[in-house]
Structure formats: structure tokens, C-alpha cells
Amino acid sequence: MKHEINKYNLADEISVSSAGLFALEGSEVSEQVKLLLEEKKIFLTENKRASQISYEIADQADMIFVMTRSHLRQLLFKYPHLKSKTYLLKEFASLPGEEGDYDIDDPYGQSLEIYQNVLEEIHKSIKKIMQVLKEDGYNENCNRQ
């Protein structure tokens, strides 16, 4: 997402951070992800490590994107006050999969091909979101009823 923000010259307006519900705090990005991102000319900072979502991180965010409905339910169970700013990434991008499925499954432990498919789903969604934010304005798209 940072790569797309820079492409759209929105770095002064939008900042991004990443945290997981079940991330192993401090773990490195997988070799599969590093390889695939490098192929797209997206380079991670050397010190990129996994972190878990916390009340502070979640509370400071204007928007929170999750990958699956299960993640959405778990996050909102823990922090119900986040409902108005938490979205499924593909749903916000209006890019449903088969049978209207908006989940992007975790490829952890699977083949490089599966990682590549997941990266494509995420990248397609992020590109669509960035177009919407650039065209329609950031603030108009942040509020959820």
C-alpha cells in the first residue's frame, strides 16, 4: 500500500502501518513474500518485522483493512468501537471473488504460486482503493454506517 500511496503522491495525506491479529511479534517477512515483492520492484525496509494489533494502533487508525470475515469478527469482538472504520480489503475495493467472496486467505506455508495469487488479489484491491481515494477524496471514503 505504501508503494501505491507514493505512486499517487498521497504520502503527505496518508500513512500506513501493518499489524496482524495472530502475528508472531518480531518475525521476519517470509522469503516467498520478499521474492514476490522484489519482482514487482517493491522493496521492504530492512527492519520490517511483524507486529500484533494493539488498542493504541487500532485507535489511531482512520481506516483498518482486514483480509477475511473471520479477521473482521475477531477484531470487532476485541475492539467493538472500531466497527465504523474497519473493512474487508476486497469488499472496500468492490472486487468480490467467486460467489461474492471477499476473503483473501492467508497463504502461510503454501506454495509460491499460492503466495503469488494472494499478492495479486491484495495488489489489485489496493490499486482500486487508491484510485477511489485519489479521485473521490480520502475523507469522503472513511466513514461507515
Coordinates of C-alpha atoms in Angstrom, one line a residue:
M1 CA 0.0 0.0 0.0
K2 CA 2.9 2.4 0.7
H3 CA 4.2 1.8 -2.8
E4 CA 0.8 2.8 -4.3
I5 CA 0.5 5.8 -2.0
N6 CA 3.8 7.0 -3.3
K7 CA 2.7 6.4 -6.9
Y8 CA -0.4 8.6 -6.3
N9 CA 1.6 11.3 -4.5
L10 CA -0.5 10.8 -1.4
A11 CA 2.3 10.3 1.1
D12 CA 1.7 13.6 2.8
E13 CA -2.0 12.7 3.3
I14 CA -2.0 9.0 4.1
S15 CA 0.3 7.0 6.3
V16 CA 0.2 3.2 6.6
S17 CA 1.1 0.7 9.2
S18 CA 0.7 -3.0 9.4
A19 CA -0.2 -5.3 12.2
G20 CA -1.8 -8.7 12.5
L21 CA -4.3 -10.4 14.8
F22 CA -2.0 -13.5 15.2
A23 CA 1.3 -12.2 14.0
L24 CA 4.4 -13.6 15.8
E25 CA 5.8 -10.4 17.2
G26 CA 9.2 -9.6 15.7
S27 CA 9.2 -12.3 13.0
E28 CA 10.6 -11.6 9.5
V29 CA 8.7 -11.4 6.3
S30 CA 8.7 -14.8 4.6
E31 CA 11.1 -15.4 1.8
Q32 CA 8.2 -16.0 -0.6
V33 CA 6.8 -12.5 0.1
K34 CA 10.2 -10.9 -0.3
L35 CA 10.8 -12.6 -3.6
L36 CA 7.4 -11.7 -5.0
L37 CA 7.6 -8.1 -3.9
E38 CA 11.1 -7.7 -5.4
E39 CA 9.7 -9.0 -8.7
K40 CA 7.2 -6.1 -8.6
K41 CA 10.0 -3.7 -7.7
I42 CA 8.6 -3.2 -4.2
F43 CA 11.3 -3.2 -1.6
L44 CA 10.7 -3.6 2.2
T45 CA 12.8 -1.7 4.7
E46 CA 15.5 -3.9 6.3
N47 CA 13.9 -3.8 9.7
K48 CA 10.3 -4.8 8.7
R49 CA 9.1 -7.1 11.4
A50 CA 5.7 -8.5 12.2
S51 CA 3.7 -6.8 15.0
Q52 CA 0.3 -7.6 16.6
I53 CA -2.6 -5.1 16.5
S54 CA -3.0 -3.3 19.8
Y55 CA -5.6 -0.9 21.2
E56 CA -3.2 2.0 20.5
I57 CA -2.5 1.1 16.9
A58 CA -6.2 0.4 16.2
D59 CA -7.4 3.6 17.9
Q60 CA -5.1 5.9 16.0
A61 CA -6.1 4.5 12.6
D62 CA -8.6 6.2 10.4
M63 CA -9.2 3.1 8.4
I64 CA -8.4 -0.6 9.1
F65 CA -8.4 -3.2 6.4
V66 CA -8.6 -6.9 7.2
M67 CA -8.3 -9.9 4.8
T68 CA -11.1 -12.2 5.9
R69 CA -14.6 -12.0 7.5
S70 CA -13.1 -14.1 10.4
H71 CA -10.5 -11.5 11.0
L72 CA -13.2 -8.8 10.9
R73 CA -15.3 -10.7 13.5
Q74 CA -12.3 -11.3 15.8
L75 CA -11.1 -7.7 15.6
L76 CA -14.5 -6.3 16.3
F77 CA -15.1 -8.8 19.2
K78 CA -11.9 -7.5 20.8
Y79 CA -12.4 -3.8 19.8
P80 CA -16.1 -3.2 19.0
H81 CA -15.6 0.6 18.8
L82 CA -13.7 0.0 15.6
K83 CA -16.7 -1.0 13.5
S84 CA -17.1 2.3 11.8
K85 CA -13.6 2.2 10.4
T86 CA -12.9 -1.5 9.7
Y87 CA -13.3 -3.0 6.3
L88 CA -12.6 -6.2 4.3
L89 CA -9.9 -5.1 1.8
K90 CA -11.6 -6.6 -1.2
E91 CA -15.0 -5.5 -0.2
F92 CA -13.9 -1.9 0.2
A93 CA -12.3 -2.2 -3.3
S94 CA -15.6 -3.7 -4.6
L95 CA -13.7 -6.7 -6.0
P96 CA -15.5 -9.9 -5.0
G97 CA -14.1 -13.3 -5.8
E98 CA -16.2 -16.3 -6.7
E99 CA -19.7 -16.2 -5.4
G100 CA -19.2 -12.8 -4.0
D101 CA -16.5 -13.9 -1.6
Y102 CA -14.4 -11.0 -0.3
D103 CA -11.9 -13.1 1.8
I104 CA -8.2 -13.1 1.0
D105 CA -6.9 -16.3 2.6
D106 CA -3.5 -16.4 4.3
P107 CA -1.0 -18.3 2.1
Y108 CA 1.3 -19.1 5.1
G109 CA 3.0 -22.5 4.5
Q110 CA 1.7 -22.9 1.0
S111 CA 3.3 -22.9 -2.4
L112 CA 4.9 -19.9 -4.1
E113 CA 2.1 -19.9 -6.6
I114 CA -0.5 -19.5 -3.9
Y115 CA 1.5 -16.6 -2.4
Q116 CA 1.6 -15.1 -5.9
N117 CA -2.2 -15.4 -6.3
V118 CA -2.7 -13.8 -2.9
L119 CA -0.3 -11.0 -3.6
E120 CA -2.2 -10.3 -6.9
E121 CA -5.5 -10.2 -5.0
I122 CA -4.1 -7.7 -2.5
H123 CA -2.4 -5.6 -5.1
K124 CA -5.5 -5.4 -7.3
S125 CA -7.5 -4.3 -4.2
I126 CA -5.0 -1.7 -3.1
K127 CA -4.8 -0.2 -6.6
K128 CA -8.6 0.1 -6.8
I129 CA -8.7 1.6 -3.3
M130 CA -6.0 4.1 -4.2
Q131 CA -7.9 5.2 -7.3
V132 CA -11.0 5.7 -5.3
L133 CA -9.2 7.7 -2.7
K134 CA -7.4 9.8 -5.3
E135 CA -10.5 10.5 -7.3
D136 CA -13.1 10.9 -4.6
G137 CA -11.0 12.2 -1.8
Y138 CA -9.7 10.4 1.3
N139 CA -12.2 11.9 3.9
E140 CA -15.3 11.0 1.9
N141 CA -14.5 7.3 1.9
C142 CA -13.5 6.9 5.6
N143 CA -16.9 6.8 7.2
R144 CA -19.0 3.7 7.5
Q145 CA -22.6 3.5 8.9

